Short mmCIF file of C-alpha atoms in Angstrom, two decimals:
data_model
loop_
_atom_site.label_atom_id
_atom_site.label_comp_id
_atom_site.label_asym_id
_atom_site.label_seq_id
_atom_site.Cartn_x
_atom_site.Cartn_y
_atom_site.Cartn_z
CA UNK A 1 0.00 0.00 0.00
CA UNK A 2 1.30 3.56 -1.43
CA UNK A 3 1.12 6.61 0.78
CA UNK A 4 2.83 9.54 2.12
CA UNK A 5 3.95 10.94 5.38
CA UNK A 6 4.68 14.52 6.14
CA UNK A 7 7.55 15.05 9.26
CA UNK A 8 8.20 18.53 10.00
CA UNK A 9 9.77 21.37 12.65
CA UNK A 10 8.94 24.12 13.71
CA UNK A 11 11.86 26.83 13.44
CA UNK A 12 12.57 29.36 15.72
CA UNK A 13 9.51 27.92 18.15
CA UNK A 14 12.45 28.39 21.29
CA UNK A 15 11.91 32.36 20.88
CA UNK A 16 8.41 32.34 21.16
CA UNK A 17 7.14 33.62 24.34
CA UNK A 18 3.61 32.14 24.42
CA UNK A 19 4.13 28.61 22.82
CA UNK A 20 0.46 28.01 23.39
CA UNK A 21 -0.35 29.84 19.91
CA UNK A 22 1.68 28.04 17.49
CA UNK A 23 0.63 24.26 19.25
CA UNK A 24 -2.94 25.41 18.59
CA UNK A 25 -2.46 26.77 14.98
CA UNK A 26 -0.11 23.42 14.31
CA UNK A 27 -3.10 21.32 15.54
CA UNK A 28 -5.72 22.96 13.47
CA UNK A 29 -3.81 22.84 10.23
CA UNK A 30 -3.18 18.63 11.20
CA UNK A 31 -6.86 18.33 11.79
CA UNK A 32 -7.35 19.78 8.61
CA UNK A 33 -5.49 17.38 6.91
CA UNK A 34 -7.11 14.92 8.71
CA UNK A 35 -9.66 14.73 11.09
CA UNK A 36 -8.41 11.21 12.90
CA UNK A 37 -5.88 11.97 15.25
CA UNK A 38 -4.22 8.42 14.57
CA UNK A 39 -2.94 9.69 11.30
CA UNK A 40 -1.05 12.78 13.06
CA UNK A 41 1.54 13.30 16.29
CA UNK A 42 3.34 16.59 17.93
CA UNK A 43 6.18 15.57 19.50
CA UNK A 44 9.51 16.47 21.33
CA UNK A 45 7.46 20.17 21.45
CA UNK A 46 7.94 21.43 18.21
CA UNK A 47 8.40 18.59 15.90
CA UNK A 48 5.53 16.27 14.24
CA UNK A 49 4.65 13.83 11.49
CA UNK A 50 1.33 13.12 9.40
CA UNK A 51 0.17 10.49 7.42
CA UNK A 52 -1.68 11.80 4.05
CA UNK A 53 -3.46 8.22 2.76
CA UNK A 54 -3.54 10.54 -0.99
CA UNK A 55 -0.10 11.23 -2.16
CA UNK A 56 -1.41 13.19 -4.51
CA UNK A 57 -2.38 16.27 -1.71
CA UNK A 58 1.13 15.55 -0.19
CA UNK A 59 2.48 19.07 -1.70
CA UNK A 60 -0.27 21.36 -1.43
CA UNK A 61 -0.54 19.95 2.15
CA UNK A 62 2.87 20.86 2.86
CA UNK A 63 2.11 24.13 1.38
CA UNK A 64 -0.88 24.91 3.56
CA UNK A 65 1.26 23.85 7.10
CA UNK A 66 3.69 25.82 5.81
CA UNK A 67 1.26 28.97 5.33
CA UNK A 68 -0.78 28.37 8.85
CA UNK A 69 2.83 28.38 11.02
CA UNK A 70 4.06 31.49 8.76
CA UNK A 71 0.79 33.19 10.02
CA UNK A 72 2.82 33.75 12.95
CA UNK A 73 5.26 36.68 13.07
CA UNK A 74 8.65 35.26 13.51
CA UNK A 75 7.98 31.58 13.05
CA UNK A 76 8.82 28.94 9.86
CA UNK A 77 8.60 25.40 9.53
CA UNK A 78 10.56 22.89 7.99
CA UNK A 79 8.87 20.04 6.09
CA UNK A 80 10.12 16.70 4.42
CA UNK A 81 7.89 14.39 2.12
CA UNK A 82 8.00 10.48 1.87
CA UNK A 83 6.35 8.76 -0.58
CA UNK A 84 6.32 5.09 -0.40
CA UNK A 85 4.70 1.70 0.92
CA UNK A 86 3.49 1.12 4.31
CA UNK A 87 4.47 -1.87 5.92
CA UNK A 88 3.01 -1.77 9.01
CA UNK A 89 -0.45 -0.19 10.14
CA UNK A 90 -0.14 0.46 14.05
CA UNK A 91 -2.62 2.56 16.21
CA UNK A 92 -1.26 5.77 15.98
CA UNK A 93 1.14 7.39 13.30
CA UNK A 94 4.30 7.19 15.19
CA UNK A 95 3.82 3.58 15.54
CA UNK A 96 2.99 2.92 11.74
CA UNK A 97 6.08 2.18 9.42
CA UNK A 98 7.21 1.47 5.47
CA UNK A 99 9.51 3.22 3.04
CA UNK A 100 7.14 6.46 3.33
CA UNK A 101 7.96 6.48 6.90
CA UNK A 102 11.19 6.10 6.93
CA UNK A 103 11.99 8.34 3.93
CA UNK A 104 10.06 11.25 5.27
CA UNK A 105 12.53 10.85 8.79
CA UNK A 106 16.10 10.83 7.65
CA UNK A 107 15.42 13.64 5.04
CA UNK A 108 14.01 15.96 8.09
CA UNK A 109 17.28 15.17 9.21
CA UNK A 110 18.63 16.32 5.98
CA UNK A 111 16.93 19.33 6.05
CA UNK A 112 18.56 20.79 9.08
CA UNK A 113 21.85 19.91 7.77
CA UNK A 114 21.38 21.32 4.82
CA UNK A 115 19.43 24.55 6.05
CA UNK A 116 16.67 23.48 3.52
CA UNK A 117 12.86 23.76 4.48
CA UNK A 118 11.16 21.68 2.04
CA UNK A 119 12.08 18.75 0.05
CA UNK A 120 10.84 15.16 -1.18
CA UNK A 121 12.38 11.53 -0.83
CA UNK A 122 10.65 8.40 -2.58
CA UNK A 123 12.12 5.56 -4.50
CA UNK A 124 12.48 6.94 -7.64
CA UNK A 125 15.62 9.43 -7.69
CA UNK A 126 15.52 10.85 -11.23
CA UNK A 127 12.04 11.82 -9.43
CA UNK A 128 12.89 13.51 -6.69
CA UNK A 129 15.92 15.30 -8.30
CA UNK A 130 13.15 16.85 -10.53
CA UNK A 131 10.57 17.78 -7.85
CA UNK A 132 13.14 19.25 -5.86
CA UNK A 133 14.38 21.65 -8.22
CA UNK A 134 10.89 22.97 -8.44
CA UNK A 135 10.27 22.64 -4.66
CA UNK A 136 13.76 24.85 -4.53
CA UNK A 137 12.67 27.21 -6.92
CA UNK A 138 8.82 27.63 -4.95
CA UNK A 139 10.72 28.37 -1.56
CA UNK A 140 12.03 31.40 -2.99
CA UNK A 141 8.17 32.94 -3.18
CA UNK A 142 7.64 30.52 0.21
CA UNK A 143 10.29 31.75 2.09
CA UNK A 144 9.38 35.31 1.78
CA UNK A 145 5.92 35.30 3.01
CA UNK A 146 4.98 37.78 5.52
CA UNK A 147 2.15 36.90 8.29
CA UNK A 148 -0.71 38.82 5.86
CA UNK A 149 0.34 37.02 2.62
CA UNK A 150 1.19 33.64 4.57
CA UNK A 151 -2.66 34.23 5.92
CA UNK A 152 -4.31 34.43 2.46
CA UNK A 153 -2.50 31.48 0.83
CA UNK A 154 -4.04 29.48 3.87
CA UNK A 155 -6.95 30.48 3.63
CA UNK A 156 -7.28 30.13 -0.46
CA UNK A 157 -6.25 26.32 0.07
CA UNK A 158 -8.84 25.51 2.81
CA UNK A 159 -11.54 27.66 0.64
CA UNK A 160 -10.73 26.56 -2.95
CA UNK A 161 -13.89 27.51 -4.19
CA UNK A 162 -14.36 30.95 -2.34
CA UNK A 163 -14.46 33.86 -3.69
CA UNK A 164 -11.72 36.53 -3.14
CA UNK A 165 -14.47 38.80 -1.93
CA UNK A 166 -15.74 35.82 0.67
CA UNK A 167 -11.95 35.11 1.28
CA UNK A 168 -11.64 38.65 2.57
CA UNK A 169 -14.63 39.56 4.89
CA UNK A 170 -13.16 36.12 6.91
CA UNK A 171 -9.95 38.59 8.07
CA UNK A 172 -11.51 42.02 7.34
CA UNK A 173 -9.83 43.14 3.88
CA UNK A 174 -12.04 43.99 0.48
CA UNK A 175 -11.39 41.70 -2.67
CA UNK A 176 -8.48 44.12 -3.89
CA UNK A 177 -6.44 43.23 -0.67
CA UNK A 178 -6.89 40.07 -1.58
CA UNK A 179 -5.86 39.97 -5.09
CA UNK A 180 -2.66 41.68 -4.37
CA UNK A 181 -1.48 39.52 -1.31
CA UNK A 182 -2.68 36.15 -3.39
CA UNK A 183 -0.09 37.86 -6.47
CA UNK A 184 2.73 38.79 -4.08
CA UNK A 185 2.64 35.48 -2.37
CA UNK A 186 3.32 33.57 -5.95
CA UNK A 187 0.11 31.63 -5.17
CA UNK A 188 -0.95 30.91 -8.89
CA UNK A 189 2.52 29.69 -10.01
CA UNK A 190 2.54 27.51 -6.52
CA UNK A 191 -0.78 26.47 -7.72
CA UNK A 192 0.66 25.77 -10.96
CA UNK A 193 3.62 23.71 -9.02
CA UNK A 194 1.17 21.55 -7.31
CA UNK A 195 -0.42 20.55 -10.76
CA UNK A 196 2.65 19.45 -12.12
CA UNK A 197 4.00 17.50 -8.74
CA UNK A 198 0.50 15.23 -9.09
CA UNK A 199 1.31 14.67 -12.94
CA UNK A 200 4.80 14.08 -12.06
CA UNK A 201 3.48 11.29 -9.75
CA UNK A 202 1.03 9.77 -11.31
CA UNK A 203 3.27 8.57 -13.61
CA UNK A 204 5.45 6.62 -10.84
CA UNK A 205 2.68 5.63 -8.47
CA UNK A 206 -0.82 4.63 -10.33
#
């Protein structure tokens, strides 16, 4: 059985002074993703894992974590993706295990090596040298987001079908405010990113 597991850290979670805020957003933006607990875990504080059963949502996913924890002044998060079987099926998340699993884990511990805050492991390396460029290349936009823009992009992935009118009476901005955070954030061509990663890997994983 394919799937895909999400590990991630929070960076720069030590300076903030009222941890209580980021736990909560974190935990929203998991039970997003997925409403059974047994598929997500926080641990050691400020580092957790998810399970995402549809590969295909893997990216966009990581895309809308990484916009609810850059809602927070002063905050990023660093996120690795594993796509691959699963071997075992335990109770909760941590206890699960496969390639996914494993792939996600020793390329978080990549990451901080490396000073790199997204990228994607699976079997398949011509693959992942090809996502990664563009993952690369979409942290430049990514990286840059302030709390307003990081805001919109969240709230344009859990509202696909909103309007940017509707999108902006939720946080108290007209449609124009809207428009221009969406276009400064890089949204469409992140959009455009996502459409291409689920092409990409439909052709390795059917």
């Amino acid at each position: 059985m394919t799937t895909s597991v999400i590990t991630g850290d929070i960076i720069k979670s030590r300076g903030q002074t009222n941890p209580n805020i980021w736990i909560r957003t974190l935990k929203k933006s998991l039970s997003y993703i997925s409403s059974d607990k047994s598929y997500w875990n926080i641990y050691r504080g400020d580092s957790f894992q998810i399970e995402i059963k549809d590969w295909y949502q893997s990216f966009l996913f990581a895309v809308y974590i990484k916009a609810c924890i850059k809602s927070i002044r002063g905050l990023d998060v660093r996120l690795s993706i594993g796509i691959g079987n699963k071997t075992y099926e335990g109770n909760t998340v941590s206890e699960s295990n496969g390639e996914a699993f494993i792939f996600s884990g020793e390329t978080i511990e990549a990451l901080k090596k490396d000073k790199q805050n997204l990228r994607i492991k699976t079997n398949h390396f011509e693959l992942d040298k090809e996502l990664n460029l563009y993952f690369k290349l979409a942290l430049i936009a990514m990286n840059n987001w302030t709390v307003n823009t990081a805001e919109v992009v969240k709230l344009s992935i859990a509202y696909p079908k909103a309007l940017q009118s509707e999108l902006g009476k939720m946080i108290g901005i007209n449609q124009n405010a809207v428009s221009t955070r969406q276009k400064r954030a890089y949204l469409e061509e992140i959009m455009e990113v996502n459409l291409m990663f689920r092409n990409k890997i439909s052709n390795y994983y059917l």
